[in-house]
PDB file of C-alpha atoms and ligand atoms in Angstrom:
ATOM      1  CA  UNK M   1      74.872  16.626 105.240  1.00 66.00           C
ATOM      2  CA  UNK M   2      71.949  18.665 103.855  1.00 79.00           C
ATOM      3  CA  UNK M   3      72.457  20.009 100.366  1.00 91.00           C
ATOM      4  CA  UNK M   4      69.544  22.401 100.429  1.00 96.00           C
ATOM      5  CA  UNK M   5      69.809  25.468  98.201  1.00 98.00           C
ATOM      6  CA  UNK M   6      68.078  28.801  98.790  1.00 98.00           C
ATOM      7  CA  UNK M   7      67.405  30.966  95.747  1.00 98.00           C
ATOM      8  CA  UNK M   8      66.428  34.635  95.951  1.00 98.00           C
ATOM      9  CA  UNK M   9      65.050  35.760  92.587  1.00 98.00           C
ATOM     10  CA  UNK M  10      63.326  33.480  90.082  1.00 98.00           C
ATOM     11  CA  UNK M  11      64.048  35.418  86.885  1.00 96.00           C
ATOM     12  CA  UNK M  12      66.397  34.597  84.010  1.00 94.00           C
ATOM     13  CA  UNK M  13      69.406  33.484  86.093  1.00 95.00           C
ATOM     14  CA  UNK M  14      67.339  31.817  88.838  1.00 97.00           C
ATOM     15  CA  UNK M  15      65.471  29.753  86.259  1.00 95.00           C
ATOM     16  CA  UNK M  16      68.622  28.535  84.458  1.00 95.00           C
ATOM     17  CA  UNK M  17      70.084  27.635  87.848  1.00 96.00           C
ATOM     18  CA  UNK M  18      66.971  25.716  88.907  1.00 97.00           C
ATOM     19  CA  UNK M  19      66.961  23.850  85.581  1.00 95.00           C
ATOM     20  CA  UNK M  20      70.598  22.846  86.181  1.00 96.00           C
ATOM     21  CA  UNK M  21      69.553  21.431  89.564  1.00 96.00           C
ATOM     22  CA  UNK M  22      66.692  19.537  87.934  1.00 95.00           C
ATOM     23  CA  UNK M  23      69.140  18.104  85.365  1.00 95.00           C
ATOM     24  CA  UNK M  24      71.430  17.053  88.248  1.00 95.00           C
ATOM     25  CA  UNK M  25      74.306  19.176  86.935  1.00 95.00           C
ATOM     26  CA  UNK M  26      74.293  20.431  90.508  1.00 95.00           C
ATOM     27  CA  UNK M  27      73.562  17.858  93.182  1.00 92.00           C
ATOM     28  CA  UNK M  28      71.214  19.205  95.812  1.00 93.00           C
ATOM     29  CA  UNK M  29      68.285  17.667  97.713  1.00 91.00           C
ATOM     30  CA  UNK M  30      65.858  20.567  97.998  1.00 95.00           C
ATOM     31  CA  UNK M  31      65.426  23.997  96.501  1.00 98.00           C
ATOM     32  CA  UNK M  32      63.757  26.773  98.500  1.00 98.00           C
ATOM     33  CA  UNK M  33      62.947  29.893  96.495  1.00 98.00           C
ATOM     34  CA  UNK M  34      61.798  33.418  97.262  1.00 98.00           C
ATOM     35  CA  UNK M  35      60.727  36.093  94.812  1.00 98.00           C
ATOM     36  CA  UNK M  36      58.892  39.347  95.617  1.00 98.00           C
ATOM     37  CA  UNK M  37      56.790  38.483  92.590  1.00 98.00           C
ATOM     38  CA  UNK M  38      55.118  35.252  93.791  1.00 98.00           C
ATOM     39  CA  UNK M  39      53.994  34.433  90.235  1.00 98.00           C
ATOM     40  CA  UNK M  40      57.682  34.118  89.219  1.00 98.00           C
ATOM     41  CA  UNK M  41      58.326  31.632  92.022  1.00 98.00           C
ATOM     42  CA  UNK M  42      55.193  29.670  91.116  1.00 98.00           C
ATOM     43  CA  UNK M  43      56.162  29.584  87.428  1.00 97.00           C
ATOM     44  CA  UNK M  44      59.602  28.231  88.289  1.00 97.00           C
ATOM     45  CA  UNK M  45      58.128  25.569  90.596  1.00 97.00           C
ATOM     46  CA  UNK M  46      55.567  24.501  87.974  1.00 97.00           C
ATOM     47  CA  UNK M  47      58.270  24.051  85.331  1.00 95.00           C
ATOM     48  CA  UNK M  48      60.231  21.535  87.447  1.00 96.00           C
ATOM     49  CA  UNK M  49      59.676  17.996  88.710  1.00 94.00           C
ATOM     50  CA  UNK M  50      62.363  18.608  91.317  1.00 94.00           C
ATOM     51  CA  UNK M  51      61.003  19.429  94.820  1.00 92.00           C
ATOM     52  CA  UNK M  52      60.734  23.206  95.157  1.00 97.00           C
ATOM     53  CA  UNK M  53      59.461  24.961  98.277  1.00 98.00           C
ATOM     54  CA  UNK M  54      58.281  28.552  97.932  1.00 98.00           C
ATOM     55  CA  UNK M  55      59.205  30.756 100.886  1.00 98.00           C
ATOM     56  CA  UNK M  56      57.074  33.798 101.693  1.00 98.00           C
ATOM     57  CA  UNK M  57      60.051  35.896 102.762  1.00 98.00           C
ATOM     58  CA  UNK M  58      63.824  35.837 103.031  1.00 98.00           C
ATOM     59  CA  UNK M  59      63.421  35.121 106.769  1.00 98.00           C
ATOM     60  CA  UNK M  60      61.381  32.021 105.955  1.00 98.00           C
ATOM     61  CA  UNK M  61      63.940  30.970 103.319  1.00 98.00           C
ATOM     62  CA  UNK M  62      66.783  31.293 105.847  1.00 98.00           C
ATOM     63  CA  UNK M  63      64.781  29.525 108.580  1.00 98.00           C
ATOM     64  CA  UNK M  64      64.688  26.449 106.317  1.00 97.00           C
ATOM     65  CA  UNK M  65      68.475  26.241 106.863  1.00 96.00           C
ATOM     66  CA  UNK M  66      69.876  26.070 103.320  1.00 97.00           C
ATOM     67  CA  UNK M  67      73.544  25.146 102.897  1.00 97.00           C
ATOM     68  CA  UNK M  68      74.044  27.831 100.243  1.00 98.00           C
ATOM     69  CA  UNK M  69      71.885  30.815  99.218  1.00 98.00           C
ATOM     70  CA  UNK M  70      72.104  32.324  95.737  1.00 98.00           C
ATOM     71  CA  UNK M  71      71.005  35.919  95.118  1.00 98.00           C
ATOM     72  CA  UNK M  72      69.786  36.472  91.546  1.00 98.00           C
ATOM     73  CA  UNK M  73      67.366  39.309  92.265  1.00 98.00           C
ATOM     74  CA  UNK M  74      69.007  42.737  91.957  1.00 97.00           C
ATOM     75  CA  UNK M  75      71.282  45.215  93.697  1.00 97.00           C
ATOM     76  CA  UNK M  76      68.446  46.510  95.875  1.00 97.00           C
ATOM     77  CA  UNK M  77      67.762  42.974  97.119  1.00 98.00           C
ATOM     78  CA  UNK M  78      71.416  42.562  98.135  1.00 98.00           C
ATOM     79  CA  UNK M  79      71.317  45.831 100.093  1.00 97.00           C
ATOM     80  CA  UNK M  80      68.056  44.772 101.737  1.00 98.00           C
ATOM     81  CA  UNK M  81      69.053  41.218 102.733  1.00 98.00           C
ATOM     82  CA  UNK M  82      72.817  41.460 103.268  1.00 98.00           C
ATOM     83  CA  UNK M  83      72.543  41.847 107.071  1.00 97.00           C
ATOM     84  CA  UNK M  84      70.147  38.878 107.342  1.00 98.00           C
ATOM     85  CA  UNK M  85      72.418  36.678 105.204  1.00 97.00           C
ATOM     86  CA  UNK M  86      75.424  37.549 107.360  1.00 96.00           C
ATOM     87  CA  UNK M  87      73.475  36.930 110.567  1.00 97.00           C
ATOM     88  CA  UNK M  88      72.336  33.523 109.270  1.00 97.00           C
ATOM     89  CA  UNK M  89      76.011  32.523 108.878  1.00 94.00           C
ATOM     90  CA  UNK M  90      75.202  30.796 105.593  1.00 97.00           C
ATOM     91  CA  UNK M  91      77.388  30.646 102.481  1.00 97.00           C
ATOM     92  CA  UNK M  92      75.870  32.994  99.928  1.00 98.00           C
ATOM     93  CA  UNK M  93      76.536  33.752  96.296  1.00 98.00           C
ATOM     94  CA  UNK M  94      75.846  37.263  95.033  1.00 98.00           C
ATOM     95  CA  UNK M  95      75.119  37.950  91.351  1.00 98.00           C
ATOM     96  CA  UNK M  96      74.270  41.658  91.737  1.00 97.00           C
ATOM     97  CA  UNK M  97      77.853  42.539  92.629  1.00 98.00           C
ATOM     98  CA  UNK M  98      77.290  46.285  92.126  1.00 97.00           C
ATOM     99  CA  UNK M  99      75.671  46.405  95.569  1.00 97.00           C
ATOM    100  CA  UNK M 100      78.795  44.966  97.203  1.00 97.00           C
ATOM    101  CA  UNK M 101      80.824  48.098  96.390  1.00 96.00           C
ATOM    102  CA  UNK M 102      79.131  49.951  99.273  1.00 92.00           C
ATOM    103  CA  UNK M 103      79.075  47.060 101.757  1.00 96.00           C
ATOM    104  CA  UNK M 104      81.624  45.546 104.089  1.00 93.00           C
ATOM    105  CA  UNK M 105      82.552  42.405 102.155  1.00 93.00           C
ATOM    106  CA  UNK M 106      85.084  41.154 104.649  1.00 93.00           C
ATOM    107  CA  UNK M 107      83.459  37.776 105.321  1.00 96.00           C
ATOM    108  CA  UNK M 108      84.427  34.277 104.158  1.00 96.00           C
ATOM    109  CA  UNK M 109      80.718  33.446 103.717  1.00 97.00           C
ATOM    110  CA  UNK M 110      80.324  35.779 100.726  1.00 98.00           C
ATOM    111  CA  UNK M 111      81.108  34.473  97.256  1.00 98.00           C
ATOM    112  CA  UNK M 112      80.653  36.024  93.859  1.00 97.00           C
ATOM    113  CA  UNK M 113      81.139  34.334  90.506  1.00 98.00           C
ATOM    114  CA  UNK M 114      83.093  35.707  87.564  1.00 97.00           C
ATOM    115  CA  UNK M 115      79.631  36.311  86.036  1.00 97.00           C
ATOM    116  CA  UNK M 116      79.516  37.486  82.447  1.00 96.00           C
ATOM    117  CA  UNK M 117      83.333  37.688  82.231  1.00 97.00           C
ATOM    118  CA  UNK M 118      86.304  35.539  83.240  1.00 97.00           C
ATOM    119  CA  UNK M 119      90.013  35.647  83.915  1.00 97.00           C
ATOM    120  CA  UNK M 120      89.633  36.790  87.534  1.00 97.00           C
ATOM    121  CA  UNK M 121      92.210  34.142  88.456  1.00 97.00           C
ATOM    122  CA  UNK M 122      94.801  36.148  86.473  1.00 98.00           C
ATOM    123  CA  UNK M 123      93.559  39.622  87.436  1.00 98.00           C
ATOM    124  CA  UNK M 124      93.623  38.929  91.152  1.00 97.00           C
ATOM    125  CA  UNK M 125      97.359  38.029  91.315  1.00 97.00           C
ATOM    126  CA  UNK M 126      98.172  40.912  88.943  1.00 98.00           C
ATOM    127  CA  UNK M 127      96.393  43.253  91.372  1.00 97.00           C
ATOM    128  CA  UNK M 128      98.547  41.923  94.216  1.00 97.00           C
ATOM    129  CA  UNK M 129     101.708  42.659  92.238  1.00 97.00           C
ATOM    130  CA  UNK M 130     100.386  46.038  91.044  1.00 97.00           C
ATOM    131  CA  UNK M 131      98.099  47.124  88.201  1.00 98.00           C
ATOM    132  CA  UNK M 132      99.044  50.327  86.353  1.00 98.00           C
ATOM    133  CA  UNK M 133      95.896  50.552  84.246  1.00 98.00           C
ATOM    134  CA  UNK M 134      92.753  48.482  83.715  1.00 98.00           C
ATOM    135  CA  UNK M 135      89.993  49.335  81.264  1.00 98.00           C
ATOM    136  CA  UNK M 136      86.700  47.635  80.466  1.00 98.00           C
ATOM    137  CA  UNK M 137      84.817  48.372  77.260  1.00 98.00           C
ATOM    138  CA  UNK M 138      81.315  46.883  77.198  1.00 97.00           C
ATOM    139  CA  UNK M 139      79.507  46.956  73.893  1.00 97.00           C
ATOM    140  CA  UNK M 140      75.897  45.825  73.740  1.00 94.00           C
ATOM    141  CA  UNK M 141      72.993  45.974  71.364  1.00 93.00           C
ATOM    142  CA  UNK M 142      70.666  48.899  72.294  1.00 93.00           C
ATOM    143  CA  UNK M 143      67.969  46.337  73.228  1.00 89.00           C
ATOM    144  CA  UNK M 144      70.262  44.909  75.904  1.00 87.00           C
ATOM    145  CA  UNK M 145      70.649  48.420  77.355  1.00 89.00           C
ATOM    146  CA  UNK M 146      67.006  49.481  77.084  1.00 89.00           C
ATOM    147  CA  UNK M 147      67.890  51.963  74.280  1.00 93.00           C
ATOM    148  CA  UNK M 148      66.676  52.540  70.728  1.00 94.00           C
ATOM    149  CA  UNK M 149      69.649  54.313  69.064  1.00 95.00           C
ATOM    150  CA  UNK M 150      70.307  53.390  65.429  1.00 96.00           C
ATOM    151  CA  UNK M 151      73.944  54.644  65.419  1.00 96.00           C
ATOM    152  CA  UNK M 152      76.719  53.698  67.812  1.00 97.00           C
ATOM    153  CA  UNK M 153      76.555  55.820  70.999  1.00 97.00           C
ATOM    154  CA  UNK M 154      78.928  55.924  73.975  1.00 98.00           C
ATOM    155  CA  UNK M 155      76.616  55.988  76.989  1.00 97.00           C
ATOM    156  CA  UNK M 156      79.193  56.181  79.719  1.00 97.00           C
ATOM    157  CA  UNK M 157      82.863  56.828  80.353  1.00 98.00           C
ATOM    158  CA  UNK M 158      84.165  56.851  83.895  1.00 98.00           C
ATOM    159  CA  UNK M 159      84.954  54.540  86.781  1.00 98.00           C
ATOM    160  CA  UNK M 160      83.413  51.158  87.590  1.00 98.00           C
ATOM    161  CA  UNK M 161      81.668  52.221  90.796  1.00 96.00           C
ATOM    162  CA  UNK M 162      79.586  54.874  89.028  1.00 97.00           C
ATOM    163  CA  UNK M 163      78.965  52.564  86.030  1.00 97.00           C
ATOM    164  CA  UNK M 164      77.478  49.943  88.379  1.00 96.00           C
ATOM    165  CA  UNK M 165      75.233  52.644  89.900  1.00 95.00           C
ATOM    166  CA  UNK M 166      74.066  54.068  86.556  1.00 95.00           C
ATOM    167  CA  UNK M 167      73.569  50.654  84.922  1.00 94.00           C
ATOM    168  CA  UNK M 168      72.532  48.398  87.816  1.00 93.00           C
ATOM    169  CA  UNK M 169      71.287  45.630  85.521  1.00 91.00           C
ATOM    170  CA  UNK M 170      74.126  45.672  83.003  1.00 90.00           C
ATOM    171  CA  UNK M 171      77.290  46.763  84.772  1.00 94.00           C
ATOM    172  CA  UNK M 172      77.696  44.184  87.519  1.00 96.00           C
ATOM    173  CA  UNK M 173      80.621  43.104  85.347  1.00 97.00           C
ATOM    174  CA  UNK M 174      82.350  46.412  86.122  1.00 98.00           C
ATOM    175  CA  UNK M 175      81.670  45.909  89.833  1.00 98.00           C
ATOM    176  CA  UNK M 176      83.053  42.355  89.728  1.00 98.00           C
ATOM    177  CA  UNK M 177      86.245  43.701  88.170  1.00 98.00           C
ATOM    178  CA  UNK M 178      86.476  46.526  90.721  1.00 98.00           C
ATOM    179  CA  UNK M 179      86.065  44.068  93.616  1.00 97.00           C
ATOM    180  CA  UNK M 180      88.732  41.770  92.140  1.00 97.00           C
ATOM    181  CA  UNK M 181      91.465  44.315  91.380  1.00 97.00           C
ATOM    182  CA  UNK M 182      91.053  46.794  94.244  1.00 93.00           C
ATOM    183  CA  UNK M 183      92.754  49.115  95.071  1.00 93.00           C
ATOM    184  CA  UNK M 184      93.299  49.574  91.285  1.00 96.00           C
ATOM    185  CA  UNK M 185      90.554  51.711  89.707  1.00 97.00           C
ATOM    186  CA  UNK M 186      88.764  50.249  86.672  1.00 98.00           C
ATOM    187  CA  UNK M 187      88.041  52.666  83.807  1.00 98.00           C
ATOM    188  CA  UNK M 188      84.805  51.770  82.037  1.00 98.00           C
ATOM    189  CA  UNK M 189      83.258  52.622  78.681  1.00 98.00           C
ATOM    190  CA  UNK M 190      79.698  51.507  77.856  1.00 98.00           C
ATOM    191  CA  UNK M 191      78.744  51.535  74.174  1.00 98.00           C
ATOM    192  CA  UNK M 192      75.265  50.997  72.754  1.00 97.00           C
ATOM    193  CA  UNK M 193      75.936  49.543  69.298  1.00 97.00           C
ATOM    194  CA  UNK M 194      73.186  48.379  66.913  1.00 96.00           C
ATOM    195  CA  UNK M 195      75.835  46.453  64.914  1.00 96.00           C
ATOM    196  CA  UNK M 196      76.435  43.883  67.671  1.00 95.00           C
ATOM    197  CA  UNK M 197      74.102  41.083  68.679  1.00 93.00           C
ATOM    198  CA  UNK M 198      76.224  39.735  71.520  1.00 94.00           C
ATOM    199  CA  UNK M 199      77.124  41.344  74.843  1.00 93.00           C
ATOM    200  CA  UNK M 200      80.837  41.970  74.423  1.00 96.00           C
ATOM    201  CA  UNK M 201      83.315  42.865  77.143  1.00 97.00           C
ATOM    202  CA  UNK M 202      86.934  43.787  76.392  1.00 98.00           C
ATOM    203  CA  UNK M 203      89.313  44.060  79.310  1.00 98.00           C
ATOM    204  CA  UNK M 204      92.802  45.488  78.899  1.00 98.00           C
ATOM    205  CA  UNK M 205      95.287  45.442  81.743  1.00 98.00           C
ATOM    206  CA  UNK M 206      98.776  46.874  82.076  1.00 98.00           C
ATOM    207  CA  UNK M 207     100.373  45.508  85.181  1.00 98.00           C
ATOM    208  CA  UNK M 208     103.797  45.317  86.774  1.00 98.00           C
ATOM    209  CA  UNK M 209     104.985  42.302  84.806  1.00 98.00           C
ATOM    210  CA  UNK M 210     103.063  42.447  81.547  1.00 98.00           C
ATOM    211  CA  UNK M 211      99.782  43.093  79.782  1.00 98.00           C
ATOM    212  CA  UNK M 212      96.533  41.174  79.454  1.00 98.00           C
ATOM    213  CA  UNK M 213      93.755  41.316  76.903  1.00 98.00           C
ATOM    214  CA  UNK M 214      90.538  39.475  77.663  1.00 98.00           C
ATOM    215  CA  UNK M 215      87.529  39.464  75.390  1.00 98.00           C
ATOM    216  CA  UNK M 216      84.071  37.945  75.818  1.00 97.00           C
ATOM    217  CA  UNK M 217      81.200  37.850  73.323  1.00 96.00           C
ATOM    218  CA  UNK M 218      78.214  36.426  75.168  1.00 94.00           C
ATOM    219  CA  UNK M 219      74.826  35.439  73.859  1.00 91.00           C
ATOM    220  CA  UNK M 220      72.162  37.396  75.728  1.00 87.00           C
ATOM    221  CA  UNK M 221      69.712  35.332  77.761  1.00 85.00           C
ATOM    222  CA  UNK M 222      66.570  34.898  75.601  1.00 81.00           C
ATOM    223  CA  UNK M 223      64.203  35.918  78.457  1.00 80.00           C
ATOM    224  CA  UNK M 224      66.309  38.852  79.632  1.00 83.00           C
ATOM    225  CA  UNK M 225      68.660  40.466  77.066  1.00 81.00           C
ATOM    226  CA  UNK M 226      70.312  42.526  79.857  1.00 81.00           C
ATOM    227  CA  UNK M 227      71.785  39.287  81.179  1.00 85.00           C
ATOM    228  CA  UNK M 228      74.379  37.086  79.467  1.00 89.00           C
ATOM    229  CA  UNK M 229      73.877  33.333  79.521  1.00 90.00           C
ATOM    230  CA  UNK M 230      77.460  32.984  80.797  1.00 94.00           C
ATOM    231  CA  UNK M 231      76.467  34.744  84.025  1.00 95.00           C
ATOM    232  CA  UNK M 232      73.921  32.046  84.867  1.00 95.00           C
ATOM    233  CA  UNK M 233      76.380  29.258  84.055  1.00 95.00           C
ATOM    234  CA  UNK M 234      78.992  30.921  86.178  1.00 97.00           C
ATOM    235  CA  UNK M 235      76.553  30.943  89.120  1.00 97.00           C
ATOM    236  CA  UNK M 236      75.810  27.257  88.516  1.00 97.00           C
ATOM    237  CA  UNK M 237      79.520  26.441  88.528  1.00 97.00           C
ATOM    238  CA  UNK M 238      80.132  28.321  91.784  1.00 98.00           C
ATOM    239  CA  UNK M 239      77.054  26.786  93.446  1.00 98.00           C
ATOM    240  CA  UNK M 240      78.292  23.323  92.477  1.00 97.00           C
ATOM    241  CA  UNK M 241      81.686  23.916  94.079  1.00 95.00           C
ATOM    242  CA  UNK M 242      80.139  25.410  97.236  1.00 96.00           C
ATOM    243  CA  UNK M 243      77.841  22.402  97.666  1.00 95.00           C
ATOM    244  CA  UNK M 244      80.740  19.999  97.190  1.00 92.00           C
ATOM    245  CA  UNK M 245      82.752  21.653 100.002  1.00 87.00           C
TER     246      UNK M 245
HETATM  247  N1  LIG P 301      77.619  39.307  87.990  1.00 81.17           N
HETATM  248  C1  LIG P 301      77.321  39.360  86.692  1.00 81.17           C
HETATM  249  O1  LIG P 301      78.191  39.322  85.813  1.00 81.17           O
HETATM  250  C2  LIG P 301      75.886  39.460  86.284  1.00 81.17           C
HETATM  251  C3  LIG P 301      75.520  39.171  84.973  1.00 81.17           C
HETATM  252  C4  LIG P 301      74.176  39.208  84.633  1.00 81.17           C
HETATM  253  C5  LIG P 301      73.232  39.607  85.570  1.00 81.17           C
HETATM  254  N2  LIG P 301      73.622  39.925  86.825  1.00 81.17           N
HETATM  255  C6  LIG P 301      72.651  40.372  87.843  1.00 81.17           C
HETATM  256  O2  LIG P 301      71.989  39.261  88.425  1.00 81.17           O
HETATM  257  C7  LIG P 301      70.696  39.690  88.885  1.00 81.17           C
HETATM  258  C8  LIG P 301      69.623  38.730  88.356  1.00 81.17           C
HETATM  259  O3  LIG P 301      69.623  38.767  86.941  1.00 81.17           O
HETATM  260  P1  LIG P 301      68.406  38.165  86.103  1.00 81.17           P
HETATM  261  O4  LIG P 301      68.770  38.324  84.683  1.00 81.17           O
HETATM  262  O5  LIG P 301      68.031  36.833  86.622  1.00 81.17           O
HETATM  263  O6  LIG P 301      67.251  39.220  86.466  1.00 81.17           O
HETATM  264  P2  LIG P 301      65.666  39.077  86.216  1.00 81.17           P
HETATM  265  O7  LIG P 301      65.149  40.473  86.181  1.00 81.17           O
HETATM  266  O8  LIG P 301      65.394  38.178  85.075  1.00 81.17           O
HETATM  267  O9  LIG P 301      65.152  38.359  87.569  1.00 81.17           O
HETATM  268  C9  LIG P 301      65.206  38.969  88.814  1.00 81.17           C
HETATM  269  C10 LIG P 301      64.110  38.354  89.695  1.00 81.17           C
HETATM  270  O10 LIG P 301      64.299  38.805  91.038  1.00 81.17           O
HETATM  271  C11 LIG P 301      63.051  39.231  91.579  1.00 81.17           C
HETATM  272  N3  LIG P 301      63.315  40.258  92.584  1.00 81.17           N
HETATM  273  C12 LIG P 301      63.577  41.573  92.385  1.00 81.17           C
HETATM  274  N4  LIG P 301      63.787  42.185  93.568  1.00 81.17           N
HETATM  275  C13 LIG P 301      63.655  41.237  94.519  1.00 81.17           C
HETATM  276  C14 LIG P 301      63.764  41.257  95.941  1.00 81.17           C
HETATM  277  N5  LIG P 301      64.036  42.389  96.616  1.00 81.17           N
HETATM  278  N6  LIG P 301      63.563  40.093  96.617  1.00 81.17           N
HETATM  279  C15 LIG P 301      63.285  38.947  95.939  1.00 81.17           C
HETATM  280  N7  LIG P 301      63.167  38.870  94.607  1.00 81.17           N
HETATM  281  C16 LIG P 301      63.345  39.999  93.904  1.00 81.17           C
HETATM  282  C17 LIG P 301      62.248  39.724  90.391  1.00 81.17           C
HETATM  283  O11 LIG P 301      60.847  39.653  90.642  1.00 81.17           O
HETATM  284  C18 LIG P 301      62.695  38.766  89.283  1.00 81.17           C
HETATM  285  O12 LIG P 301      61.875  37.610  89.211  1.00 81.17           O
HETATM  286  C19 LIG P 301      70.518  41.137  88.369  1.00 81.17           C
HETATM  287  O13 LIG P 301      70.872  42.049  89.378  1.00 81.17           O
HETATM  288  C20 LIG P 301      71.540  41.222  87.253  1.00 81.17           C
HETATM  289  O14 LIG P 301      71.975  42.534  87.018  1.00 81.17           O
HETATM  290  C21 LIG P 301      74.924  39.834  87.208  1.00 81.17           C
END
């Protein structure tokens, strides 16, 4: 059976994913990529010995009949291509989970990874039993938030849905949590802190049968400080399991 992979977006995450394919950490026989910025797709292709085909559009990418498509492009891209991906009846992995909050996600073809956090396997059953309170505190260096403050500043306090809208590049983590624990509402605090070098996420949950504390301190991706390296590795892990199905 074909193990062709389609990749939408050849930036930080797309490149780490393609390198994992080249290193055979993920077994696939062809990679078809699309990026609105053709130079990004060409750069990715040039960096690999693995066979990469550049598609001129998402339609062309889907016409090549990939087994799994990975979106690593942005929330706008998900909104734009979601209908096409559904119509193509292909398994697809979404990184820009913020966009999913406004879409009908009731399809077995859609998959999203834990991304820059983890513990969804514990949060999901807790949500079934009943979550009383769930909070996410994300603390990042100002550079990772596009800011220049020299003192700690709280940039946002509110619910996950609005956080994902206001910080589309940084708060997909909040959206991933919201999608996992719904109907519970995730309270979010975003802090720009010059004292930290890592992207840190603290999740506290009070649920029907106990409490959970999860904490992540992720190295930012060197090419894109908005993105944590863990997010790319989480996409690689999910792609691997989808291809092995
Ligand atoms: N789920 C998570 O926990 C998590 C964590 C980190 C990043 N992300 C998200 O994953 C996505 C990719 O992250 P990244 O760091 O690789 O970003 P990036 O900016 O490094 O790369 C994005 C690439 O997509 C391309 N692109 C943009 N719009 C496009 C479109 N409509 N069609 C095709 N290509 C398009 C850009 O030209 C760019 O090359 C972002 O939305 C980011 O917020 C999610």
